[in-house]
XYZ file of C-alpha atoms in Angstrom:
368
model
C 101.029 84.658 149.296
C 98.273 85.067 146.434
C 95.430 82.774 146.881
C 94.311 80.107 144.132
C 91.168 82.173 142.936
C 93.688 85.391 142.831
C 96.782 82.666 140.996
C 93.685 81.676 138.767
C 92.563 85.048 137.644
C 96.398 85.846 136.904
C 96.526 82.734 134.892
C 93.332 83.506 132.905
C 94.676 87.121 132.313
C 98.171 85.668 130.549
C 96.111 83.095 128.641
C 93.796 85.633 127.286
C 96.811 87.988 126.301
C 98.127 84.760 123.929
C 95.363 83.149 122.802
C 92.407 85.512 122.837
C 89.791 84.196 125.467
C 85.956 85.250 125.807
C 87.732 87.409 128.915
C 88.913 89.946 125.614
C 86.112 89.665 123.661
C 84.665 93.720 122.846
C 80.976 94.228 121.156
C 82.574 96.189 118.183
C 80.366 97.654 115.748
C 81.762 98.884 111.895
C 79.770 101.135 110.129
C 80.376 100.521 106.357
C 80.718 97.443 104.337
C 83.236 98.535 101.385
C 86.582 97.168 101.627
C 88.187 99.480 104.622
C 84.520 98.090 106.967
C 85.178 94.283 105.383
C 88.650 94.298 106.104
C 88.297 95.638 109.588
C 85.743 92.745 110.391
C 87.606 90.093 109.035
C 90.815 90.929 111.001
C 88.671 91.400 114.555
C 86.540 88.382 113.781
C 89.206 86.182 113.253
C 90.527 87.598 116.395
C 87.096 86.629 118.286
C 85.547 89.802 118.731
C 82.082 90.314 118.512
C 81.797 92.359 115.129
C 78.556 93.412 113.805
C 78.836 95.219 110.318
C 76.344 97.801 109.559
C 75.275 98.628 105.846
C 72.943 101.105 104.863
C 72.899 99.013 101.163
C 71.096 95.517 100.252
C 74.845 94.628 99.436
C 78.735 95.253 100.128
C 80.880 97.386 98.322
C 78.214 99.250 96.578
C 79.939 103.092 97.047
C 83.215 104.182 96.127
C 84.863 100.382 96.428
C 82.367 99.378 93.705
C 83.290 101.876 91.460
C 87.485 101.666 92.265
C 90.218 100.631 89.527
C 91.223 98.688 92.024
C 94.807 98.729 91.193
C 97.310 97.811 94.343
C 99.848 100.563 93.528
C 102.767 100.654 95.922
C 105.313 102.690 93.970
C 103.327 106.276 93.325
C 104.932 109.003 94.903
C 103.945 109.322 98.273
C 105.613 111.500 101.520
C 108.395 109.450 103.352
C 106.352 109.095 106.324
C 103.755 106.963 104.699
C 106.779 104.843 102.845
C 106.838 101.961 105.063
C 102.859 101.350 104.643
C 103.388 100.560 101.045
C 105.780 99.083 101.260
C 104.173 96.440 104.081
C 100.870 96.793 101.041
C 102.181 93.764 99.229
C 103.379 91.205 101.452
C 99.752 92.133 103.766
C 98.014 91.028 100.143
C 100.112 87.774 99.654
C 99.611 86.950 103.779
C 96.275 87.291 102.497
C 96.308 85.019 99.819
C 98.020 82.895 101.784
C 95.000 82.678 104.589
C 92.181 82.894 101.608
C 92.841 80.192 98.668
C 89.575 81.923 97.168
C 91.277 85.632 96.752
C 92.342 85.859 93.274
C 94.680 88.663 92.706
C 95.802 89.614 89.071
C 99.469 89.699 89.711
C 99.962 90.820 86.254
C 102.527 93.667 87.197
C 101.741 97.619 86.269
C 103.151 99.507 83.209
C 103.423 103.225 83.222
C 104.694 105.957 80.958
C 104.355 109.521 80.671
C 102.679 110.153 84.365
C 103.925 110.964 87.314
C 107.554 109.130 87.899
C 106.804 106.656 90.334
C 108.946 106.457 93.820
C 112.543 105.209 93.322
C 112.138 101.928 94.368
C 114.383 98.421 93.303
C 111.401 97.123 91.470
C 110.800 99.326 89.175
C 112.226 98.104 85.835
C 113.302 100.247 83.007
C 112.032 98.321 79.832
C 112.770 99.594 76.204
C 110.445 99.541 73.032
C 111.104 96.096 72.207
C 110.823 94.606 75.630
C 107.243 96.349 75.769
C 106.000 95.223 72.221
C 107.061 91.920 73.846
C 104.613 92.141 77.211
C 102.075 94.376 75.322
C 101.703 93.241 72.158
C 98.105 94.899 71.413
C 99.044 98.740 71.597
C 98.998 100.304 68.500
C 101.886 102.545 69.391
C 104.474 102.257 71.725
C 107.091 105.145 74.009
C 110.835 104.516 73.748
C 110.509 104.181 77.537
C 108.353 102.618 79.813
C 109.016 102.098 83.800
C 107.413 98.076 84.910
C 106.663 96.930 88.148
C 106.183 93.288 88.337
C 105.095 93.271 91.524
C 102.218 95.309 91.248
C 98.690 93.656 91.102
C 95.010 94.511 91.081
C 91.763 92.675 92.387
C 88.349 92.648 91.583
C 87.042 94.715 94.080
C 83.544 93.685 94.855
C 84.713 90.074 94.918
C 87.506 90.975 97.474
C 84.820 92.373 99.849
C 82.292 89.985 99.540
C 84.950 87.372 100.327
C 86.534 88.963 103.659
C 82.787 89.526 104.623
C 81.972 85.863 104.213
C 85.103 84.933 106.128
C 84.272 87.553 108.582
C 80.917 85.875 109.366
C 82.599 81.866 108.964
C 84.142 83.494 112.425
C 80.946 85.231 113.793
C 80.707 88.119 112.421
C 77.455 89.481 112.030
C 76.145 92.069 109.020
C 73.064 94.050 108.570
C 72.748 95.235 105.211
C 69.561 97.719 104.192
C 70.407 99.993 107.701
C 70.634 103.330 108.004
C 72.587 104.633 111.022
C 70.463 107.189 112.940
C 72.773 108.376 115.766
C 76.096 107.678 118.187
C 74.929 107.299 121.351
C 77.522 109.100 124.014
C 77.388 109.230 126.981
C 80.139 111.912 129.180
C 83.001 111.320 126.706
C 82.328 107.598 125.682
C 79.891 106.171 122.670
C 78.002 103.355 124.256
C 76.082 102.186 120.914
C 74.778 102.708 117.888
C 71.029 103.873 116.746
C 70.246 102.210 113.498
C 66.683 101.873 111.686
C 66.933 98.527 113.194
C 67.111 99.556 116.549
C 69.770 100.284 118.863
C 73.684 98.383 119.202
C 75.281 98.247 121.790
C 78.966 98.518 121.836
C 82.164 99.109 123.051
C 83.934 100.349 120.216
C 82.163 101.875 116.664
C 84.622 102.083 114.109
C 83.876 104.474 111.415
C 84.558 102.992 108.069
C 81.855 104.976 105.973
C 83.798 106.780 103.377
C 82.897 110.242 102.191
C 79.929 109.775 105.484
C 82.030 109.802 107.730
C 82.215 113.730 108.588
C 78.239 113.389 108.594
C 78.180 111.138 111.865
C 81.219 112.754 113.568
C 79.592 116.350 113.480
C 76.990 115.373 115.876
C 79.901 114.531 118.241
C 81.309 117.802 118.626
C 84.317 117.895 115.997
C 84.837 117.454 112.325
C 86.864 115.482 110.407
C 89.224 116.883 107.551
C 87.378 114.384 104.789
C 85.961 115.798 101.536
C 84.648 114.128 98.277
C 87.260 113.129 95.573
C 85.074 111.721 92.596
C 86.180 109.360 89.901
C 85.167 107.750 86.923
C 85.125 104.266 86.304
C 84.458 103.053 82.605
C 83.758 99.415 81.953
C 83.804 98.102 78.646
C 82.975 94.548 77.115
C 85.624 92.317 74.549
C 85.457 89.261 73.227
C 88.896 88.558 73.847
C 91.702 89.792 76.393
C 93.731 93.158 74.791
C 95.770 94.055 77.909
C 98.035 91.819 79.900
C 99.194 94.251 82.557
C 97.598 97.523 83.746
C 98.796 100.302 82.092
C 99.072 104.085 83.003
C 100.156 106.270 80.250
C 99.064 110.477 79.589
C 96.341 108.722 77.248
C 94.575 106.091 79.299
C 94.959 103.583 82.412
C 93.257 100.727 81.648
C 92.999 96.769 82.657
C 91.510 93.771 82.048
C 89.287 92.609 85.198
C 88.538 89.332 83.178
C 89.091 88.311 80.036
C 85.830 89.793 78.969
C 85.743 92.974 80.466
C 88.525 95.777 80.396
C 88.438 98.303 82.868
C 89.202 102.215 82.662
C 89.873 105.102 85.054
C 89.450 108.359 84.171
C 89.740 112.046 86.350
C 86.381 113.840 87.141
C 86.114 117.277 85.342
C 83.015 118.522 86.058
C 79.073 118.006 85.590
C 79.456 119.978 82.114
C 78.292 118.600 78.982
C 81.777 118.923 77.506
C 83.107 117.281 80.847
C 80.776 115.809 82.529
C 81.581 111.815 83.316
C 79.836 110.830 80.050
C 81.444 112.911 78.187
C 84.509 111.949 79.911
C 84.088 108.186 79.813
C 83.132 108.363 76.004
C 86.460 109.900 75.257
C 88.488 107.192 77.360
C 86.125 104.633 75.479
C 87.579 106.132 72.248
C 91.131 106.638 72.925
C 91.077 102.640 74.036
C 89.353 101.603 70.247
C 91.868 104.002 68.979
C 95.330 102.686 70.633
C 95.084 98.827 71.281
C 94.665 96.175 67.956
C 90.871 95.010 67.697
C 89.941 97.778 69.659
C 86.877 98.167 67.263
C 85.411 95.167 69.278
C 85.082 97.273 72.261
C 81.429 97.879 73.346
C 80.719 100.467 75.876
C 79.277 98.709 78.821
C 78.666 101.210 82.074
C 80.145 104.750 83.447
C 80.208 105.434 86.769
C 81.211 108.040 89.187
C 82.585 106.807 92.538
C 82.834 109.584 95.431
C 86.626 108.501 96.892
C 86.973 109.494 100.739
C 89.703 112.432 100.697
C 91.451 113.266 103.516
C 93.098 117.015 103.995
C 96.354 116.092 103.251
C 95.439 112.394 100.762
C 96.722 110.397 103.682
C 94.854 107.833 106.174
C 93.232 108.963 109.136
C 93.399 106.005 111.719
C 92.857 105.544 115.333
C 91.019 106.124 118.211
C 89.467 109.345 118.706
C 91.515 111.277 122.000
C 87.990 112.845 123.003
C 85.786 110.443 122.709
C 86.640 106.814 123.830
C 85.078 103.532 122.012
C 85.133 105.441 118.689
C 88.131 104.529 116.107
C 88.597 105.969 112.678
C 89.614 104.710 109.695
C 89.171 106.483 106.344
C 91.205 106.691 103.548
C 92.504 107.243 100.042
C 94.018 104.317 98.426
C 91.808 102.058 99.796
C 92.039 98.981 97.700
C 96.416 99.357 98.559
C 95.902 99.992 102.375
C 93.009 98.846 103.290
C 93.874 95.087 104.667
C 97.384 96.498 105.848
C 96.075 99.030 107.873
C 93.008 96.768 109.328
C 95.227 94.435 110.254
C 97.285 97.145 112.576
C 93.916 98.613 113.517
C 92.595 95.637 114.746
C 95.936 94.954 116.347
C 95.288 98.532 118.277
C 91.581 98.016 119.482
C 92.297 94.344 120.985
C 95.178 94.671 122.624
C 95.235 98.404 123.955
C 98.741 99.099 122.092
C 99.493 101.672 119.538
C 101.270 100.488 116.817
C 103.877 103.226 115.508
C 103.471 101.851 112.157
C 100.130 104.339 112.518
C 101.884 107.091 113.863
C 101.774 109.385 111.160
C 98.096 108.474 110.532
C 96.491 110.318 113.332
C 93.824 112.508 113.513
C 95.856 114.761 115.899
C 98.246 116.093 112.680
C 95.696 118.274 111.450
């Protein structure tokens, strides 16, 4: 016969597994407040953990998310394995929408010629010349050809951060911007906290969402992480009207409109040259935009900046808890403004409830 107190405590343990009692709540510290750290703490906030965010900036977003196209690209070609993330990418943005009436998202659809084909998917629409003078009626020339996907969006990405961080706080979140992380406190094979300039944080879990820092505070730990530096170049210009309607990717530019005043660029990173450095660069873009879209003399050169995208060995996410080293969870990756509320939403799925999810399978540290 179980006693009431025992009957009780069973009671309280099936209640917290459906509706997320104060018995499940974890201290859960997230290092990094771009959009991989803001999407983490909205998912676990809402899910009433105890989430403190830790920023070493006076603001969110302010390293590689800042400086991101910010273009939710599902169709680029990308291993079979990692298929079924992408695809999940747009319906975890509309779910999204769905929860935050404030999230605008520029569902404005992508248009891409002479790249890289994109993945063979059923949305991807074969449009001729006259269909694309049609929907781009602003280029000054136009390809025979041109593959659409109508699906395709792109956000601002500082506003999308800023927003899931202010949700993530409406729910309890906590954030400490202007502070530096000093050191992971283990102790036998389990981080207990976090040293900050602060002071010191308890936790239970520290997720990692720092970008290209992330190999800096796992060396200390004993291992490394396969994460290098992938820099970009971000050119933002100023218009006094709106030139593009989608985003378009052609072998000449890839450019948007992020508001009907300012058009955005993206651009590879050369090198720190003076023939290809990222002014030189982003001057070039700046001038092949004047040169291709109608009134593109009104164009004024506004900023160029270099963002420093996480890279992992193989370009794919690295996501989970560490095998080694319990209460630490990674997640770093490329294609961060795609993945990024997707995969938060799994990983928070995985540190409250103590269940892989094989959706993450392939995005394990343990491939490498």
């Amino acid at each position: 016969m179980i006693s009431t107190h025992q009957g009780r405590f069973n009671q309280i343990l099936r209640l917290s597994a459906n509706g997320e009692l104060l018995l499940n709540k974890q201290k859960i510290v997230i290092i990094g407040a771009g959009i991989v750290g803001a999407s983490m703490a909205y998912h676990l906030a809402k899910r009433n953990q105890d989430v403190t965010i830790i920023e070493r900036h006076p603001a969110a977003a302010r390293e590689v998310t800042e400086k991101s196209f910010a273009w939710i690209h599902t169709t680029h070609r990308v291993a079979p394995e990692y298929w079924h993330l992408y695809d999940a990418a747009l319906d975890e943005y509309h779910a999204l929408q769905q929860e935050l009436s404030e999230l605008k998202i520029h569902w404005h659809g992508a248009l891409t010629w002479g790249t890289t084909p994109l993945r063979d998917q059923p949305q991807v629409q074969k449009l001729n010349r006259k269909q694309l003078e049609a929907l781009e009626p602003n280029l000054n020339e136009y390809p025979d050809e041109a593959m659409f996907v109508s699906e395709e969006g792109a956000v601002d990405p500082i506003g999308v951060t800023e927003l899931l961080l202010s949700k993530a706080q409406e729910y309890g979140a906590k954030v400490q911007f202007d502070t530096n992380v000093t050191q992971l406190q283990q102790e036998d094979s389990r981080l207990v906290g976090v040293h900050t300039s602060k002071g010191f944080l308890e936790s239970d879990v520290v997720v990692l969402a720092a970008g290209t820092s992330i190999s800096e505070l796992c060396n200390p730990l004993g291992f490394s992480l396969p994460v290098t530096s992938s820099p970009s170049i971000l050119i933002r210009m100023k218009t006094t009207n709106k030139l593009i309607r989608t985003l378009i990717s052609n072998a000449q530019f890839e450019a948007r409109q992020l508001t009907d005043h300012t058009l955005l660029a993206a651009e590879d990173y050369i090198d720190e040259s003076e023939q290809n450095g990222p002014e030189a660069v982003g001057k070039r873009a700046f001038d092949t935009l004047r040169h291709s879209l109608k009134d593109g003399n009104q164009l004024e050169l506004e900023s160029i900046k270099v963002g420093m995208r996480p890279m992992p060995g193989d370009g794919y996410p690295i996501v989970g808890f560490q095998d080694h080293i319990k209460g630490l969870y990674l997640v770093v990756m490329h294609s961060a403004i795609t993945l990024a509320p997707l995969i938060a939403h799994l990983a928070a799925s995985e540190i409250i409830d103590g269940k892989s999810r094989s959706e993450l399978d392939p995005c394990r540290l343990s491939r490498f």
